[in-house]
Tab-separated table of C-alpha atoms in Angstrom:
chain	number	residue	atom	x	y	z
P	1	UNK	CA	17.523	15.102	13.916
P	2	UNK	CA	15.823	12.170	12.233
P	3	UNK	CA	16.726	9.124	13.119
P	4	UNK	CA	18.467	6.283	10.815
P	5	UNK	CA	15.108	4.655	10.113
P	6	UNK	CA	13.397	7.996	9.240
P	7	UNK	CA	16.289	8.911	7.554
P	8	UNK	CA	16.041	5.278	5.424
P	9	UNK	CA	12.479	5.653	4.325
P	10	UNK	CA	12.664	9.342	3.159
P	11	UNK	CA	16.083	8.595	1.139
P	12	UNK	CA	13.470	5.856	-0.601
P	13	UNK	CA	10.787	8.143	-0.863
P	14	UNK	CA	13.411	10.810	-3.131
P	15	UNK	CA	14.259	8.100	-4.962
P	16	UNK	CA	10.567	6.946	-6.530
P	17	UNK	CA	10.432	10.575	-6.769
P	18	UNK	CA	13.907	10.875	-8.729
P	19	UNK	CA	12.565	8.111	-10.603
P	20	UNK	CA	9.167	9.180	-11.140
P	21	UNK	CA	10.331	12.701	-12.289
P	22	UNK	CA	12.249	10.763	-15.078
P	23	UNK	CA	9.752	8.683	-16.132
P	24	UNK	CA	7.441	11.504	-16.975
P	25	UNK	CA	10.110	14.007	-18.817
P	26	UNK	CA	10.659	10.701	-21.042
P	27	UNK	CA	6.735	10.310	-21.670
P	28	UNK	CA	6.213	13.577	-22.522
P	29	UNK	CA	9.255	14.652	-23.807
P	30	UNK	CA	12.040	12.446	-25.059
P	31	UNK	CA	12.351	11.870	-29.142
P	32	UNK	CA	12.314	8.409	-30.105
P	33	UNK	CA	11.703	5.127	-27.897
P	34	UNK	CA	13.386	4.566	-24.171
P	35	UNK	CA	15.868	2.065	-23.789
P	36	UNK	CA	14.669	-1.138	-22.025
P	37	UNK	CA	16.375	-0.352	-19.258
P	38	UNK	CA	15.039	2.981	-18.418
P	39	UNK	CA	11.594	1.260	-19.139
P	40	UNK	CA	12.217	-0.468	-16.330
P	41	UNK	CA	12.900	2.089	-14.026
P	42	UNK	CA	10.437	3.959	-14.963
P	43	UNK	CA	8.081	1.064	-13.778
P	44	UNK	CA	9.565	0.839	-10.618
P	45	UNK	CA	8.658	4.175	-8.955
P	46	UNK	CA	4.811	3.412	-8.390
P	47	UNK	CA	4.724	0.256	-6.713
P	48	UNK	CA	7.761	1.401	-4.887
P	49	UNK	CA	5.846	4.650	-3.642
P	50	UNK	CA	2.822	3.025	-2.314
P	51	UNK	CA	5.088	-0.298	-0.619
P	52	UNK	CA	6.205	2.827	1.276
P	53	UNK	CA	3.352	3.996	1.606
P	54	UNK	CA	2.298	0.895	3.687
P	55	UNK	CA	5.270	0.917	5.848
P	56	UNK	CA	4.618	4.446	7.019
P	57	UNK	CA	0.729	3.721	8.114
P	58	UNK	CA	2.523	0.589	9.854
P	59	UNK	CA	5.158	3.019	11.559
P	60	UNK	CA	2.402	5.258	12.649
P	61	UNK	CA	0.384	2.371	14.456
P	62	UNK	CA	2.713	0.860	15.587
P	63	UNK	CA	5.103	4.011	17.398
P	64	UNK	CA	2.256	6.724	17.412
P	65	UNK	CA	-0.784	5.276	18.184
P	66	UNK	CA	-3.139	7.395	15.818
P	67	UNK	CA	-7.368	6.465	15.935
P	68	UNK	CA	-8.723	5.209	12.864
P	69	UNK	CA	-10.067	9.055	12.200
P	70	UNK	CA	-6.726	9.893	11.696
P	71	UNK	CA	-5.955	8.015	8.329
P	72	UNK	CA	-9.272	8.244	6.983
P	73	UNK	CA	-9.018	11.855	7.198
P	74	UNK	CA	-5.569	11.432	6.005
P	75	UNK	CA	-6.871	9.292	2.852
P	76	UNK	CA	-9.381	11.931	2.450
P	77	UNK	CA	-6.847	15.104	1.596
P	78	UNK	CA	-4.882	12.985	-0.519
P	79	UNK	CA	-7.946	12.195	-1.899
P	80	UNK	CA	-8.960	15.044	-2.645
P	81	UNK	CA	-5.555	16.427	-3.997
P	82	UNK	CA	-6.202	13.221	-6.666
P	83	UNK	CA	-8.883	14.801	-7.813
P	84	UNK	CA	-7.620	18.169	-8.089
P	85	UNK	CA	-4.545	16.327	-10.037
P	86	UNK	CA	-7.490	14.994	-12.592
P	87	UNK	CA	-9.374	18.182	-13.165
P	88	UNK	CA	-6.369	20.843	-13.549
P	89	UNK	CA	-3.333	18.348	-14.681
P	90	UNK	CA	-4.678	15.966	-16.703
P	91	UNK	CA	-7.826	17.555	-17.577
P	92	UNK	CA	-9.920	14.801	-17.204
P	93	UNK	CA	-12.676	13.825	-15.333
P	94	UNK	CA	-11.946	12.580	-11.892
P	95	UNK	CA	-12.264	9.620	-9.924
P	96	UNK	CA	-12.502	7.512	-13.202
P	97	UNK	CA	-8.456	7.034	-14.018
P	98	UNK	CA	-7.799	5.942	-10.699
P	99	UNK	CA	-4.413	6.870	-10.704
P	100	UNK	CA	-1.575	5.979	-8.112
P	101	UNK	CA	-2.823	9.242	-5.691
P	102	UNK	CA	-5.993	7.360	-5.342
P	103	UNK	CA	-4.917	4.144	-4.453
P	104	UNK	CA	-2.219	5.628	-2.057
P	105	UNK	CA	-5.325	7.419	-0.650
P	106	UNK	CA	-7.912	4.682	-0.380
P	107	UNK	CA	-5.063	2.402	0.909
P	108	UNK	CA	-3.990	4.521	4.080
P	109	UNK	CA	-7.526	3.859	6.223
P	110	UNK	CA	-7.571	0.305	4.987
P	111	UNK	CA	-4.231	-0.648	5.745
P	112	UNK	CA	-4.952	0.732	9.559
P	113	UNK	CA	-8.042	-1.835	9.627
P	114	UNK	CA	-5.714	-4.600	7.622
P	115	UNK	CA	-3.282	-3.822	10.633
P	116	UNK	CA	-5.771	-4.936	13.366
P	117	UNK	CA	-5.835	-8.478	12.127
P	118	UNK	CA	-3.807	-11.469	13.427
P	119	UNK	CA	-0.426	-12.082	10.924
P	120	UNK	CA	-2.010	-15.274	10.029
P	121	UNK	CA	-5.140	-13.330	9.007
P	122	UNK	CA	-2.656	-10.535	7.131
P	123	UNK	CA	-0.953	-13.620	5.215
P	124	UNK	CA	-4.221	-14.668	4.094
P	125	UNK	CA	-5.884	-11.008	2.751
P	126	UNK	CA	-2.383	-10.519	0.898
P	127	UNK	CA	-2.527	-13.784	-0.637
P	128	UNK	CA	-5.942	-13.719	-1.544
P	129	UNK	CA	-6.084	-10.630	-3.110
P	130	UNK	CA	-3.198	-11.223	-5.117
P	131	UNK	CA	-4.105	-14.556	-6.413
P	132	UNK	CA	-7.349	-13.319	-7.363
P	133	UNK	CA	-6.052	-10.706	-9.542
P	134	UNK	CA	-5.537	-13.127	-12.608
P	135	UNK	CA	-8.613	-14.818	-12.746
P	136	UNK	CA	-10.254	-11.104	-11.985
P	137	UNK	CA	-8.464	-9.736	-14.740
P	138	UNK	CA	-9.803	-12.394	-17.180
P	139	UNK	CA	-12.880	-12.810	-16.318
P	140	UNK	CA	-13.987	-8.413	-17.053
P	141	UNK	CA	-10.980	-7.158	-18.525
P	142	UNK	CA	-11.539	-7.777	-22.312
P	143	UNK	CA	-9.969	-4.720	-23.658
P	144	UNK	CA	-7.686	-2.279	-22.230
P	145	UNK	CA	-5.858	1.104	-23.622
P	146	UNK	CA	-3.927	2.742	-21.528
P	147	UNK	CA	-4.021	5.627	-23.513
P	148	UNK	CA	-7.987	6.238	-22.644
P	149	UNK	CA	-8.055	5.955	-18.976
P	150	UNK	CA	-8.751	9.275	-17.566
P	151	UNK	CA	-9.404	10.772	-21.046
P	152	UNK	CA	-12.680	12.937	-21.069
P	153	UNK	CA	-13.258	13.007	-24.849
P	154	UNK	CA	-14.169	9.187	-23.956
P	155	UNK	CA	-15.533	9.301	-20.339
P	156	UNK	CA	-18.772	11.221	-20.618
P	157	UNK	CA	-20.127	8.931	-18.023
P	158	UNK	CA	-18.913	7.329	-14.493
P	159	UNK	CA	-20.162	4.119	-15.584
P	160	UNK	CA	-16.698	2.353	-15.674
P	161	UNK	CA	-15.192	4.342	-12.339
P	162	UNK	CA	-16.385	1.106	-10.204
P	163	UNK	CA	-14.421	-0.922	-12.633
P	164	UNK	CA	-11.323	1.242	-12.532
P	165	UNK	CA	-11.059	1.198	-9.112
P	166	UNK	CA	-10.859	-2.288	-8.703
P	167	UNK	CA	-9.470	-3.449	-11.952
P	168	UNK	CA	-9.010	-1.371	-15.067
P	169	UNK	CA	-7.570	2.305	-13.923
P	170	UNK	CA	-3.943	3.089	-13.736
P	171	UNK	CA	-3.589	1.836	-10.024
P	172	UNK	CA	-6.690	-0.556	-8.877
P	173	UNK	CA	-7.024	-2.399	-5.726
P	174	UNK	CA	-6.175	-5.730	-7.805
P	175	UNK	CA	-3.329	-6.079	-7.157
P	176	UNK	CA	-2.017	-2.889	-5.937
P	177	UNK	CA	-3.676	-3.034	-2.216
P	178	UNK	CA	-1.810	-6.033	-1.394
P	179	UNK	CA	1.282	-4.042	-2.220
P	180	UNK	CA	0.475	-1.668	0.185
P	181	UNK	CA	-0.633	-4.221	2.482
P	182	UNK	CA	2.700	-5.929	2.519
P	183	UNK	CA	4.605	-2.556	2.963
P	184	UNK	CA	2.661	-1.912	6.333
P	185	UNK	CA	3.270	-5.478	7.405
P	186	UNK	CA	7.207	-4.976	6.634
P	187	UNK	CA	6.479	-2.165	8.882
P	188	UNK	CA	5.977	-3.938	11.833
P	189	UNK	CA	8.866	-5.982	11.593
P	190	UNK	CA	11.364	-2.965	10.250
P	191	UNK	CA	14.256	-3.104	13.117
P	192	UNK	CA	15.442	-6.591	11.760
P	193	UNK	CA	15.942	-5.276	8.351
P	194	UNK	CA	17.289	-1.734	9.328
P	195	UNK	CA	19.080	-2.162	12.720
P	196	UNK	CA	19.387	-5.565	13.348
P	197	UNK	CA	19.483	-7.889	9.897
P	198	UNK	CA	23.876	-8.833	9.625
P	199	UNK	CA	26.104	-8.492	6.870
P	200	UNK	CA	25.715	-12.197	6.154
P	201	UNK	CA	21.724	-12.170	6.106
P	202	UNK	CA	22.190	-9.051	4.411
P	203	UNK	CA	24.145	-10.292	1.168
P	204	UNK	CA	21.525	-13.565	1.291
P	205	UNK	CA	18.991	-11.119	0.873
P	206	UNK	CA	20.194	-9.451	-1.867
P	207	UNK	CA	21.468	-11.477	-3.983
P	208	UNK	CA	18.037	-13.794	-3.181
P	209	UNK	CA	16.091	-10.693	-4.496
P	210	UNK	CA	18.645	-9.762	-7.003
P	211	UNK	CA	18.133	-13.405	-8.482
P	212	UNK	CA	13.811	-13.106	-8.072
P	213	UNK	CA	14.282	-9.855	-9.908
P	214	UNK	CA	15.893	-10.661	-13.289
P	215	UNK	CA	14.308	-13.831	-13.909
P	216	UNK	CA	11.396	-11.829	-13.506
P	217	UNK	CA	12.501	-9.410	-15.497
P	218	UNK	CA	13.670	-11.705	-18.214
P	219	UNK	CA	9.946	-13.272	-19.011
P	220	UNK	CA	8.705	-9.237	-18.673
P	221	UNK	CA	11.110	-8.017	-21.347
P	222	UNK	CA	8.853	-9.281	-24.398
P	223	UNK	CA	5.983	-7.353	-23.216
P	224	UNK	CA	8.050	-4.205	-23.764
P	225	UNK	CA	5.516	-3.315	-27.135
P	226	UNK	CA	7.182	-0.724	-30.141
P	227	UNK	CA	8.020	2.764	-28.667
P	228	UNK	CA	8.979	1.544	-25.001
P	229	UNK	CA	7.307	3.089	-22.398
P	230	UNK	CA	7.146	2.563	-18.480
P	231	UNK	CA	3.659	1.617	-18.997
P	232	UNK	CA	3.958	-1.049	-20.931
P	233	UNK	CA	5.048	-2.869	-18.157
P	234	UNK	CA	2.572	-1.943	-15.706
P	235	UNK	CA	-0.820	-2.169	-17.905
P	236	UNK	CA	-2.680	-4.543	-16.948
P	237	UNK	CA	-0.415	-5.309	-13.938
P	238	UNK	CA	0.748	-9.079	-13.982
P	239	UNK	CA	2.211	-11.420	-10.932
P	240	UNK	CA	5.339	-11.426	-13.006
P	241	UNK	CA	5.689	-7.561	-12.748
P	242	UNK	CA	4.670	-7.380	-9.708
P	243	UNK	CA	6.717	-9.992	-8.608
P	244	UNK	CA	9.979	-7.844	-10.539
P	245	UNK	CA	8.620	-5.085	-8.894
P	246	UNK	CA	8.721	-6.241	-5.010
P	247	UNK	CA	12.108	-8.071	-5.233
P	248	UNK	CA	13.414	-4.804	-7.040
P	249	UNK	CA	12.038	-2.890	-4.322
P	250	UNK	CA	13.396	-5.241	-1.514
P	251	UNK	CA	17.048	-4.725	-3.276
P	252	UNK	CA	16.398	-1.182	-2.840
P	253	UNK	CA	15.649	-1.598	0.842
P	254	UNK	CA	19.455	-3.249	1.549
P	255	UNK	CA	21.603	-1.145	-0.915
P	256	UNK	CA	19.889	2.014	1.259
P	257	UNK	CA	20.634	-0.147	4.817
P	258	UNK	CA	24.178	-0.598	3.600
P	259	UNK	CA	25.739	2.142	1.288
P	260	UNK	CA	26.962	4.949	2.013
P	261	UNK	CA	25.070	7.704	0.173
P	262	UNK	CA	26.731	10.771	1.614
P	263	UNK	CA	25.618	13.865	-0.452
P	264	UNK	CA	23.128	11.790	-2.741
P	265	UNK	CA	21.617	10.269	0.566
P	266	UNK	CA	21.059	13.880	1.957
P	267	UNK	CA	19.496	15.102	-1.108
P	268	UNK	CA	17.054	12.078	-1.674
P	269	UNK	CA	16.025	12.705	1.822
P	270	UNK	CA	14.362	16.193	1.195
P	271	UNK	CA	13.019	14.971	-1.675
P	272	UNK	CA	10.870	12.245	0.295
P	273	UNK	CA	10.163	14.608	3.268
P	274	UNK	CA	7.907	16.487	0.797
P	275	UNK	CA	7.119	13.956	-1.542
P	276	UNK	CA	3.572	14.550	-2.058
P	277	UNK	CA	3.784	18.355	-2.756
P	278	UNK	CA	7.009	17.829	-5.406
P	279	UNK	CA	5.021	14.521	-7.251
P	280	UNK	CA	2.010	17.421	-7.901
P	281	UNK	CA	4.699	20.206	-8.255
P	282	UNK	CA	6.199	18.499	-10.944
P	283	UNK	CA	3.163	17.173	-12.719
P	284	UNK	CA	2.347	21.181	-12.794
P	285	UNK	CA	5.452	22.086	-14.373
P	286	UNK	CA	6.082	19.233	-16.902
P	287	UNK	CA	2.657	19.837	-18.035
P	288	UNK	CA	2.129	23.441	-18.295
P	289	UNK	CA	5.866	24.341	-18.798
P	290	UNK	CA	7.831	21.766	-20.466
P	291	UNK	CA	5.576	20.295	-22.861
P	292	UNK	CA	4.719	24.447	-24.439
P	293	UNK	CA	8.571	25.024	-24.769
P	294	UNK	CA	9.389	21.974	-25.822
P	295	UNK	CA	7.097	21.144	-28.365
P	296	UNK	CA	9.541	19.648	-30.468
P	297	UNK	CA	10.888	17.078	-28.140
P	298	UNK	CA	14.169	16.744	-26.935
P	299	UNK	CA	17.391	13.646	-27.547
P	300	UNK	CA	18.527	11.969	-24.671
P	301	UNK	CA	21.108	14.043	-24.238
P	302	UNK	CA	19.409	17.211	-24.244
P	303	UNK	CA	16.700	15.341	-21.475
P	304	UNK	CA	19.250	14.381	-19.557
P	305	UNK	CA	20.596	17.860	-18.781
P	306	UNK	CA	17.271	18.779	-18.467
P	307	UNK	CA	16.685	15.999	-15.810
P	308	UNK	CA	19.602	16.927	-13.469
P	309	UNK	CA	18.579	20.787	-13.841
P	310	UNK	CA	15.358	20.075	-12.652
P	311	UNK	CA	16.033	17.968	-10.059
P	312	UNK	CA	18.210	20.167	-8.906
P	313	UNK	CA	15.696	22.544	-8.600
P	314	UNK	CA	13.474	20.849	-6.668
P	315	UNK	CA	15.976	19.698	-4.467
P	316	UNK	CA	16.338	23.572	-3.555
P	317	UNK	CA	12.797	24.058	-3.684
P	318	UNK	CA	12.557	20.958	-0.788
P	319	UNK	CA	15.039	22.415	1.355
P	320	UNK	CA	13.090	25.926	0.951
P	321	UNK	CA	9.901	24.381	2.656
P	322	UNK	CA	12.533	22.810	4.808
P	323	UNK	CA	13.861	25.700	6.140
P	324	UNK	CA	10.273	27.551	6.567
P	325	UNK	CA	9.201	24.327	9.055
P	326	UNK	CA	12.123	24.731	10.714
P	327	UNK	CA	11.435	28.752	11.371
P	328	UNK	CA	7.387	28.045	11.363
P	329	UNK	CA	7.071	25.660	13.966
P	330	UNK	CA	3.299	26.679	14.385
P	331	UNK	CA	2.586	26.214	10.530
P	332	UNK	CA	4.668	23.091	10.093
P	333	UNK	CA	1.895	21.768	13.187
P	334	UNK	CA	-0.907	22.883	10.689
P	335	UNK	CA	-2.394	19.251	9.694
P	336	UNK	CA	-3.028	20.246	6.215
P	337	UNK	CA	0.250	21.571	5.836
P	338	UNK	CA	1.716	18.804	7.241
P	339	UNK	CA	-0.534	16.592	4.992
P	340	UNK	CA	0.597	18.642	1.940
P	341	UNK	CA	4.437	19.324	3.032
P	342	UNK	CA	5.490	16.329	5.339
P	343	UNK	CA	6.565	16.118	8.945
């Protein structure tokens, strides 16, 4: 039996996957532009994905006590599976995209080391490298085109990779590290926001975030270009968004604490106990499945019922690998499995 805390962070976890698996049926799929709205939440998965994945190195340091080998070696297989995403999804070359499997990767050995500091220290790194991201991003981004990162027909050389990974890929380190960063040191403080934070505190919270979020959101909606995609929100990342993007992600936080998600909850949960293996799972089938048969594109009708099908079936296909862990006990111990399939 997970606990409520477990139970809290893998209901997040399905939902940047839910989200994530909608975003991607829209960019490859839907007919005609998104509405604004769903451009948001398209933009929200990512950051929300690696705040989390912050929290859980914090969890780990903080409960189990893991050496610094651990996460590096952790980092490394995620790694690893980024690069396999590169070559045989997107078909381009890797390490030069930097996409969000990267950073999630790179960030799990140095959150453990960011960890190890003083909170005064922590304060300072987050601010820092957030602060610097402006000033970074004018001074060597000139161009950017979103539509070229990770593209081979353009990349015959690795000369920009060092660039991508700190500013220009999908995902750099400025200013996605700090996001991560600030996930691991929510970590450390998590019982006052999932066991101990009251009602009143609570709805302060909330609607404190709720207000941070659509100003934000309001000076973000202009950059929404022709065509509306998720991405034009996120490329180049700005404070603004990633201002949206935290208090959107703290609102998530309480509305999880508080509701009461029943079925929904339950399902979301096996989602984010595998999330790793359905993000690539689905990557696999939207890309050598969906986009053959549905050459055409598809309304929004027709993508919804599409969405709910398929989520449907990887809901089944998470309780599957559910099930075999629960009957496997010696191969849900493997480390790579439980790398690749969750605890």
């Amino acid at each position: 039996m997970r606990n409520l805390r477990e139970l809290n962070f893998d209901i997040l976890r399905g939902l940047a996957i839910a989200i994530m698996v909608a975003a991607h049926l829209a960019d490859h799929l839907l007919r005609g532009p998104q509405p604004t709205w769903f451009v948001f939440l398209g933009a929200l998965a990512a950051p929300l994905f690696i705040f989390l994945a912050g929290m859980m190195v914090a969890l780990s340091f903080v409960y189990k006590n893991y050496p610094f080998s651990y996460y590096l070696k952790r980092g490394l297989v995620i790694f690893g599976i980024a690069v396999l995403v590169d070559i045989a999804i997107w078909q381009a070359y890797p390490l030069v995209s930097f996409d969000v499997l990267y950073l999630i990767a790179v960030s799990i050995p140095l959150t453990y080391l960011f960890l190890r500091l003083n909170l005064s220290l922590q304060m300072v790194v987050i601010a820092g490298l957030f602060f610097a991201t402006p000033f970074l991003q004018n001074m060597f981004i000139t161009d950017f085109s979103p539509s070229i990162v990770g593209d081979a027909s353009v990349q015959g050389e690795y000369t920009g990779a060092l660039a991508h990974f700190f500013l220009g890929g999908w995902f750099p380190i400025f200013p996605w590290l700090p996001v991560a960063f600030l996930g691991a040191l929510l970590g450390t403080f998590h019982r006052r926001f999932f066991n101990d934070l009251p009602k009143g505190r609570s709805a302060i919270a909330f609607l404190s975030f709720f207000f941070i979020s659509a100003s934000s959101a309001y000076f973000l909606k202009d950059v929404i270009v022709e065509g509306n995609y998720f991405r034009d929100l996120m490329y180049i990342p700005s404070l603004v968004y990633i201002t949206w993007a935290l208090s959107s992600v703290g609102l998530l936080f309480i509305l999880v604490q508080r509701a009461q998600l029943f079925f929904v909850g339950q399902a979301l949960s096996l989602l984010g106990r595998v999330a790793l293996f359905i993000y690539v799972f689905h990557l696999v089938i939207i890309s050598y499945i969906f986009e053959s048969f549905f050459s055409n594109r598809l309304s929004g009708i027709e993508l919804t019922a599409l969405y709910l099908t398929f989520v449907i079936f990887l809901i089944a296909c998470a309780y599957g690998i559910f099930k075999i862990k629960e009957r496997r006990s010696a191969l849900a111990n493997n480390r790579l499995f439980r790398a690749l399939f969750g605890s």
